[in-house]
Amino acid sequence: MVFSSPLRLWLLPSAVLLTAMAIWGAVRYPNLPTRIPAHMGIDGVDAWTDRSIGSAFTLVLVYAGVTVLVTACAELTLRVTPRAELPDGGAAPFAGGLLPPSALNRPAGRAAAPRIARASLLLNACIGLSLLVGCGVLWRSTPVREVPGWLFSAMIVPFLAGTALTVAAAAGNRKDTAN
């Protein structure tokens, strides 16, 4: 089972983005030129590759893999025993109690785990938005080296926003630990 019912909703944006990327790519694929971008640098496209399913759908496949990985991590976050419920005041049992409780990378309490899992899934959706922008360049119908100046910002802003939300959730976990 993947997540409790309330958390399945947080996986929905990633599933919608992944589906939209796959459909958009499938629609665009027949109209792609024989050479498509393989890498974008600061000065635009600086490497090209022959069109193939693998090269055209690289960003979709990367996002699918990231989604599986982040979903598994979020699920494990929900299943791990919170630090507050560990015996010996949360000391690391595998280190014979030699490590301080802060050395354990686990939610402070039951309320923190869903918050961290949701933040992880939101970060994944933000990564998907960033990759969706990259797909716009990858799937252009003409092999143009230049990319718009705003492209880097459009790709990095969603990623930074998701990272900020994840850091805020982690800070909330630290706050819960301090109390």
Coordinates of N, CA and C in Angstrom, one line a residue:
M1 N 0.8 -1.2 0.0 CA 0.0 0.0 0.0 C 0.9 1.2 0.0
V2 N 0.6 2.2 -0.9 CA 1.3 3.4 -0.9 C 0.5 4.5 -0.1
F3 N 1.1 4.9 1.0 CA 0.5 5.9 1.8 C -0.9 5.7 2.4
S4 N -1.1 6.4 3.4 CA -2.5 6.4 3.9 C -3.3 7.3 3.0
S5 N -4.6 7.2 3.0 CA -5.4 7.9 2.1 C -5.1 9.4 2.0
P6 N -5.0 10.1 3.1 CA -4.7 11.6 3.0 C -3.4 11.9 2.2
L7 N -2.4 11.0 2.3 CA -1.2 11.4 1.6 C -1.2 11.0 0.1
R8 N -2.1 10.1 -0.3 CA -2.1 9.8 -1.7 C -2.4 11.1 -2.5
L9 N -3.2 12.0 -2.0 CA -3.5 13.2 -2.6 C -2.2 14.0 -3.0
W10 N -1.2 13.9 -2.1 CA 0.1 14.6 -2.3 C 0.9 14.0 -3.4
L11 N 0.6 12.8 -3.8 CA 1.3 12.2 -4.9 C 0.7 12.5 -6.3
L12 N -0.6 13.0 -6.2 CA -1.3 13.3 -7.4 C -0.7 14.3 -8.3
P13 N -0.1 15.5 -7.8 CA 0.5 16.4 -8.8 C 1.7 15.8 -9.5
S14 N 2.5 14.9 -8.9 CA 3.6 14.2 -9.6 C 3.1 13.3 -10.6
A15 N 2.0 12.6 -10.3 CA 1.4 11.6 -11.3 C 0.8 12.4 -12.5
V16 N 0.2 13.5 -12.2 CA -0.4 14.3 -13.3 C 0.8 14.9 -14.2
L17 N 1.8 15.4 -13.6 CA 2.9 15.9 -14.3 C 3.6 14.8 -15.2
L18 N 3.8 13.7 -14.6 CA 4.5 12.6 -15.3 C 3.6 12.1 -16.5
T19 N 2.3 12.0 -16.3 CA 1.4 11.7 -17.4 C 1.4 12.7 -18.5
A20 N 1.3 14.0 -18.1 CA 1.3 15.1 -19.0 C 2.6 15.1 -19.9
M21 N 3.8 14.9 -19.2 CA 5.1 14.9 -19.9 C 5.1 13.7 -20.9
A22 N 4.6 12.6 -20.5 CA 4.6 11.4 -21.4 C 3.7 11.6 -22.6
I23 N 2.5 12.2 -22.4 CA 1.6 12.4 -23.5 C 2.2 13.5 -24.4
W24 N 2.7 14.6 -23.8 CA 3.2 15.6 -24.6 C 4.4 15.1 -25.5
G25 N 5.2 14.3 -24.9 CA 6.4 13.7 -25.6 C 5.9 12.8 -26.7
A26 N 4.9 12.0 -26.5 CA 4.4 11.1 -27.5 C 3.8 11.8 -28.6
V27 N 3.1 13.0 -28.4 CA 2.5 13.8 -29.4 C 3.6 14.5 -30.2
R28 N 4.6 15.0 -29.6 CA 5.7 15.7 -30.2 C 6.7 14.8 -31.0
Y29 N 6.9 13.6 -30.5 CA 8.0 12.7 -31.1 C 8.0 12.6 -32.6
P30 N 6.8 12.4 -33.2 CA 6.9 12.2 -34.7 C 7.4 13.5 -35.4
N31 N 7.2 14.6 -34.8 CA 7.6 15.9 -35.5 C 9.0 16.4 -35.1
L32 N 9.7 15.7 -34.3 CA 11.0 16.1 -33.8 C 12.0 16.0 -35.0
P33 N 13.0 16.9 -35.0 CA 14.1 16.7 -36.0 C 14.9 15.5 -35.8
T34 N 15.8 15.2 -36.7 CA 16.6 14.0 -36.5 C 17.7 14.2 -35.5
R35 N 18.1 15.4 -35.2 CA 19.0 15.7 -34.1 C 18.3 16.6 -33.1
I36 N 18.4 16.1 -31.8 CA 17.7 16.9 -30.7 C 18.8 17.2 -29.7
P37 N 18.5 18.2 -28.8 CA 19.5 18.6 -27.8 C 19.8 17.5 -26.8
A38 N 21.0 17.3 -26.5 CA 21.5 16.4 -25.5 C 21.9 17.1 -24.3
H39 N 22.3 18.3 -24.4 CA 22.7 19.1 -23.2 C 22.6 20.6 -23.5
M40 N 22.1 21.3 -22.4 CA 22.0 22.7 -22.5 C 23.0 23.4 -21.5
G41 N 23.8 24.3 -22.0 CA 24.7 25.0 -21.2 C 24.3 26.4 -21.0
I42 N 25.1 27.2 -20.4 CA 24.7 28.6 -20.2 C 24.6 29.4 -21.5
D43 N 25.3 28.9 -22.6 CA 25.2 29.6 -23.8 C 24.2 29.0 -24.8
G44 N 23.4 28.1 -24.3 CA 22.4 27.4 -25.1 C 22.7 25.9 -25.3
V45 N 22.2 25.3 -26.3 CA 22.4 23.9 -26.5 C 23.8 23.7 -27.0
D46 N 24.6 22.9 -26.3 CA 26.0 22.7 -26.7 C 26.3 21.3 -27.0
A47 N 25.3 20.4 -27.1 CA 25.5 19.0 -27.5 C 24.2 18.5 -28.1
W48 N 24.4 17.7 -29.2 CA 23.2 17.2 -29.9 C 23.3 15.7 -30.0
T49 N 22.2 15.0 -30.2 CA 22.2 13.6 -30.3 C 21.1 13.2 -31.3
D50 N 21.2 12.0 -31.8 CA 20.2 11.5 -32.8 C 18.9 11.2 -32.0
R51 N 17.9 11.5 -32.7 CA 16.5 11.3 -32.1 C 16.3 9.8 -32.0
S52 N 15.9 9.4 -30.8 CA 15.5 8.0 -30.5 C 14.5 8.1 -29.3
I53 N 13.8 7.0 -29.0 CA 12.9 7.0 -27.9 C 13.7 7.4 -26.6
G54 N 14.8 6.8 -26.4 CA 15.6 7.0 -25.2 C 16.1 8.5 -25.1
S55 N 16.6 9.0 -26.2 CA 17.0 10.4 -26.1 C 15.9 11.4 -26.0
A56 N 14.8 11.2 -26.6 CA 13.7 12.1 -26.6 C 12.9 12.0 -25.3
F57 N 12.9 10.9 -24.6 CA 12.2 10.7 -23.4 C 13.1 10.7 -22.1
T58 N 14.3 11.2 -22.3 CA 15.3 11.1 -21.1 C 14.7 11.8 -19.9
L59 N 14.2 13.0 -20.1 CA 13.6 13.8 -19.0 C 12.4 13.1 -18.3
V60 N 11.6 12.5 -19.2 CA 10.4 11.8 -18.7 C 10.9 10.6 -17.8
L61 N 11.8 9.8 -18.3 CA 12.3 8.6 -17.6 C 13.1 9.0 -16.3
V62 N 13.8 10.1 -16.4 CA 14.5 10.6 -15.2 C 13.4 11.0 -14.1
Y63 N 12.4 11.7 -14.6 CA 11.4 12.1 -13.6 C 10.6 10.9 -13.1
A64 N 10.4 9.9 -13.9 CA 9.7 8.7 -13.4 C 10.5 8.0 -12.3
G65 N 11.8 7.9 -12.5 CA 12.7 7.4 -11.6 C 12.8 8.2 -10.3
V66 N 12.9 9.5 -10.4 CA 12.9 10.3 -9.2 C 11.6 10.2 -8.4
T67 N 10.5 10.1 -9.2 CA 9.2 10.0 -8.5 C 9.1 8.7 -7.7
V68 N 9.6 7.6 -8.3 CA 9.6 6.3 -7.6 C 10.4 6.4 -6.3
L69 N 11.6 7.0 -6.5 CA 12.5 7.1 -5.3 C 12.0 8.0 -4.2
V70 N 11.5 9.2 -4.6 CA 10.9 10.1 -3.6 C 9.7 9.5 -2.9
T71 N 8.9 8.8 -3.7 CA 7.7 8.1 -3.1 C 8.1 7.1 -2.1
A72 N 9.1 6.3 -2.5 CA 9.6 5.2 -1.5 C 10.1 5.9 -0.3
C73 N 10.9 6.9 -0.4 CA 11.4 7.6 0.8 C 10.3 8.2 1.6
A74 N 9.3 8.8 1.0 CA 8.2 9.3 1.8 C 7.4 8.2 2.5
E75 N 7.2 7.1 1.8 CA 6.6 6.0 2.5 C 7.4 5.5 3.7
L76 N 8.7 5.4 3.5 CA 9.5 4.9 4.6 C 9.5 5.9 5.8
T77 N 9.4 7.2 5.4 CA 9.3 8.2 6.5 C 8.1 8.0 7.3
L78 N 7.0 7.6 6.7 CA 5.8 7.4 7.5 C 5.8 6.1 8.3
R79 N 6.7 5.2 7.9 CA 6.8 3.9 8.6 C 7.8 3.8 9.7
V80 N 8.8 4.7 9.7 CA 9.8 4.7 10.7 C 9.3 5.1 12.1
T81 N 9.9 4.5 13.1 CA 9.5 4.8 14.5 C 10.0 6.2 14.8
P82 N 9.2 7.1 15.2 CA 9.6 8.5 15.6 C 10.6 8.4 16.7
R83 N 11.5 9.4 16.8 CA 12.5 9.5 17.8 C 11.9 9.6 19.2
A84 N 10.8 10.2 19.3 CA 10.1 10.3 20.7 C 9.7 9.0 21.2
E85 N 9.5 8.0 20.3 CA 9.0 6.7 20.7 C 10.1 5.6 20.9
L86 N 11.3 6.0 20.6 CA 12.4 5.1 20.8 C 12.7 4.9 22.3
P87 N 13.2 3.7 22.6 CA 13.6 3.5 24.0 C 14.8 4.3 24.3
D88 N 15.1 4.5 25.6 CA 16.4 5.1 26.0 C 16.4 6.6 25.6
G89 N 15.3 7.2 25.5 CA 15.2 8.6 25.1 C 15.7 8.9 23.7
G90 N 15.6 8.0 22.9 CA 15.9 8.2 21.4 C 17.4 8.0 21.1
A91 N 18.2 7.4 22.0 CA 19.6 7.2 21.7 C 19.6 6.1 20.6
A92 N 20.6 6.2 19.8 CA 20.8 5.2 18.6 C 21.0 3.8 19.2
P93 N 20.0 2.9 18.9 CA 20.2 1.6 19.5 C 21.3 0.8 18.8
F94 N 21.6 1.1 17.5 CA 22.6 0.4 16.8 C 24.0 0.8 17.2
A95 N 24.2 1.9 17.9 CA 25.5 2.3 18.4 C 25.7 2.1 19.9
G96 N 24.9 1.2 20.4 CA 25.0 1.0 21.9 C 24.7 2.2 22.7
G97 N 23.9 3.1 22.2 CA 23.5 4.3 22.9 C 24.7 5.4 22.9
L98 N 25.7 5.2 22.1 CA 26.8 6.1 22.1 C 26.6 7.4 21.3
L99 N 25.7 7.3 20.3 CA 25.3 8.4 19.5 C 24.3 9.3 20.2
P100 N 24.3 10.6 20.1 CA 23.3 11.4 20.7 C 22.0 11.3 19.8
P101 N 20.8 11.6 20.4 CA 19.6 11.5 19.6 C 19.6 12.3 18.4
S102 N 20.3 13.4 18.4 CA 20.3 14.3 17.1 C 21.0 13.6 16.0
A103 N 21.8 12.5 16.2 CA 22.4 11.8 15.2 C 21.5 10.9 14.4
L104 N 20.3 10.7 14.9 CA 19.3 9.9 14.2 C 18.5 10.8 13.2
N105 N 18.4 10.4 12.0 CA 17.7 11.1 11.0 C 16.3 10.5 10.8
R106 N 15.5 10.8 11.8 CA 14.1 10.3 11.8 C 13.2 11.4 12.3
P107 N 11.9 11.3 12.0 CA 11.0 12.3 12.5 C 11.0 12.4 14.0
A108 N 10.8 13.6 14.6 CA 10.8 13.7 16.0 C 9.6 13.0 16.6
G109 N 8.4 13.2 16.0 CA 7.2 12.6 16.5 C 6.2 12.2 15.4
R110 N 5.1 11.6 15.8 CA 4.1 11.2 14.8 C 3.6 12.3 13.9
A111 N 3.5 13.5 14.4 CA 3.0 14.6 13.6 C 4.0 15.0 12.5
A112 N 5.3 14.8 12.8 CA 6.4 15.3 11.9 C 6.5 14.4 10.7
A113 N 6.2 13.1 10.8 CA 6.4 12.2 9.7 C 5.5 12.6 8.5
P114 N 4.2 12.8 8.6 CA 3.4 13.2 7.4 C 3.8 14.5 6.9
R115 N 4.3 15.4 7.7 CA 4.7 16.7 7.2 C 5.9 16.6 6.3
I116 N 6.9 15.8 6.8 CA 8.1 15.6 6.0 C 7.8 14.8 4.7
A117 N 6.9 13.8 4.8 CA 6.5 13.1 3.6 C 5.8 14.0 2.6
R118 N 4.9 14.8 3.0 CA 4.2 15.8 2.1 C 5.2 16.7 1.5
A119 N 6.2 17.2 2.3 CA 7.2 18.2 1.7 C 8.0 17.5 0.7
S120 N 8.3 16.2 0.9 CA 9.1 15.5 -0.1 C 8.4 15.3 -1.4
L121 N 7.1 15.0 -1.3 CA 6.2 14.8 -2.5 C 6.0 16.2 -3.2
L122 N 5.9 17.3 -2.5 CA 5.8 18.6 -3.1 C 7.2 18.9 -3.8
L123 N 8.3 18.6 -3.2 CA 9.6 18.8 -3.8 C 9.6 18.0 -5.1
N124 N 9.1 16.8 -5.1 CA 9.1 16.0 -6.4 C 8.3 16.7 -7.4
A125 N 7.1 17.2 -7.1 CA 6.3 17.9 -8.1 C 7.0 19.1 -8.6
C126 N 7.7 19.8 -7.8 CA 8.5 21.0 -8.2 C 9.6 20.6 -9.2
I127 N 10.2 19.5 -8.9 CA 11.3 18.9 -9.8 C 10.6 18.6 -11.2
G128 N 9.4 18.1 -11.1 CA 8.7 17.8 -12.4 C 8.4 19.0 -13.2
L129 N 8.0 20.1 -12.5 CA 7.8 21.4 -13.2 C 9.1 21.9 -13.8
S130 N 10.2 21.7 -13.1 CA 11.5 22.1 -13.7 C 11.8 21.3 -15.0
L131 N 11.6 20.0 -14.9 CA 11.9 19.2 -16.0 C 10.9 19.4 -17.2
L132 N 9.7 19.8 -16.9 CA 8.7 20.1 -17.9 C 9.1 21.2 -18.7
V133 N 9.7 22.2 -18.1 CA 10.3 23.4 -18.9 C 11.4 22.9 -19.8
G134 N 12.3 22.0 -19.3 CA 13.3 21.4 -20.1 C 12.8 20.7 -21.3
C135 N 11.6 20.0 -21.1 CA 11.0 19.3 -22.2 C 10.6 20.2 -23.3
G136 N 10.2 21.4 -23.0 CA 9.9 22.4 -24.0 C 11.0 22.7 -24.9
V137 N 12.2 22.7 -24.4 CA 13.4 22.9 -25.3 C 13.8 21.6 -26.0
L138 N 13.7 20.5 -25.3 CA 14.1 19.2 -25.9 C 13.2 18.9 -27.1
W139 N 11.9 19.2 -27.0 CA 11.0 18.8 -28.0 C 10.6 19.9 -29.0
R140 N 11.5 20.9 -29.2 CA 11.2 21.9 -30.2 C 11.3 21.2 -31.6
S141 N 10.5 21.8 -32.5 CA 10.4 21.1 -33.9 C 11.6 21.6 -34.8
T142 N 12.4 22.5 -34.4 CA 13.6 22.9 -35.2 C 14.8 22.8 -34.3
P143 N 15.9 22.4 -34.8 CA 17.2 22.3 -34.1 C 17.9 23.6 -33.9
V144 N 17.4 24.4 -33.0 CA 18.0 25.8 -32.7 C 18.9 25.7 -31.5
R145 N 20.1 26.3 -31.6 CA 21.1 26.3 -30.6 C 20.7 27.2 -29.4
E146 N 20.1 28.3 -29.7 CA 19.7 29.4 -28.7 C 18.5 28.9 -27.9
V147 N 18.6 29.3 -26.6 CA 17.5 29.1 -25.7 C 17.1 30.4 -25.1
P148 N 15.9 30.6 -24.7 CA 15.5 31.9 -24.2 C 16.2 32.2 -22.9
G149 N 16.5 33.4 -22.6 CA 17.2 33.8 -21.4 C 16.5 33.5 -20.1
W150 N 15.2 33.4 -20.2 CA 14.4 33.1 -19.0 C 14.4 31.7 -18.6
L151 N 14.9 30.8 -19.5 CA 14.8 29.4 -19.3 C 15.4 28.9 -18.0
F152 N 16.6 29.4 -17.7 CA 17.3 28.9 -16.5 C 16.4 29.3 -15.3
S153 N 15.9 30.5 -15.3 CA 15.1 30.9 -14.1 C 13.8 30.0 -14.0
A154 N 13.2 29.8 -15.2 CA 12.0 29.0 -15.2 C 12.2 27.5 -14.8
M155 N 13.5 27.0 -14.9 CA 13.8 25.7 -14.5 C 14.2 25.7 -13.0
I156 N 14.9 26.7 -12.6 CA 15.4 26.7 -11.2 C 14.4 27.1 -10.1
V157 N 13.5 28.0 -10.5 CA 12.6 28.6 -9.5 C 11.7 27.5 -8.9
P158 N 11.1 26.6 -9.6 CA 10.3 25.6 -9.0 C 11.1 24.6 -8.1
F159 N 12.3 24.3 -8.5 CA 13.2 23.5 -7.7 C 13.5 24.2 -6.4
L160 N 13.9 25.4 -6.5 CA 14.2 26.2 -5.2 C 13.0 26.3 -4.3
A161 N 11.8 26.5 -4.9 CA 10.6 26.6 -4.1 C 10.3 25.3 -3.3
G162 N 10.5 24.2 -4.1 CA 10.3 22.9 -3.4 C 11.3 22.6 -2.4
T163 N 12.6 23.0 -2.6 CA 13.6 22.8 -1.6 C 13.3 23.7 -0.4
A164 N 12.8 24.9 -0.6 CA 12.5 25.7 0.6 C 11.4 25.1 1.4
L165 N 10.4 24.5 0.8 CA 9.3 23.8 1.5 C 9.9 22.6 2.3
T166 N 10.8 21.9 1.7 CA 11.4 20.8 2.4 C 12.2 21.2 3.6
V167 N 13.0 22.2 3.4 CA 13.8 22.8 4.5 C 12.9 23.3 5.6
A168 N 11.8 23.9 5.3 CA 10.8 24.4 6.3 C 10.3 23.2 7.1
A169 N 9.9 22.1 6.4 CA 9.4 20.9 7.1 C 10.5 20.3 8.0
A170 N 11.7 20.3 7.5 CA 12.8 19.8 8.4 C 13.0 20.7 9.6
A171 N 12.9 22.0 9.4 CA 13.1 23.0 10.5 C 12.0 22.8 11.5
G172 N 10.8 22.5 11.0 CA 9.7 22.2 11.9 C 9.9 20.9 12.7
N173 N 10.6 19.9 12.1 CA 11.0 18.7 12.7 C 12.0 19.0 13.8
R174 N 12.9 19.9 13.6 CA 13.9 20.3 14.6 C 13.2 21.0 15.7
K175 N 12.3 21.8 15.4 CA 11.5 22.6 16.4 C 10.8 21.6 17.3
D176 N 10.2 20.6 16.7 CA 9.5 19.6 17.5 C 10.4 18.8 18.4
T177 N 11.7 18.6 17.9 CA 12.7 17.9 18.7 C 13.1 18.8 19.9
A178 N 13.2 20.1 19.7 CA 13.6 21.0 20.8 C 12.6 21.0 21.9
N179 N 11.3 20.9 21.6 CA 10.3 20.9 22.6 C 10.2 19.7 23.5

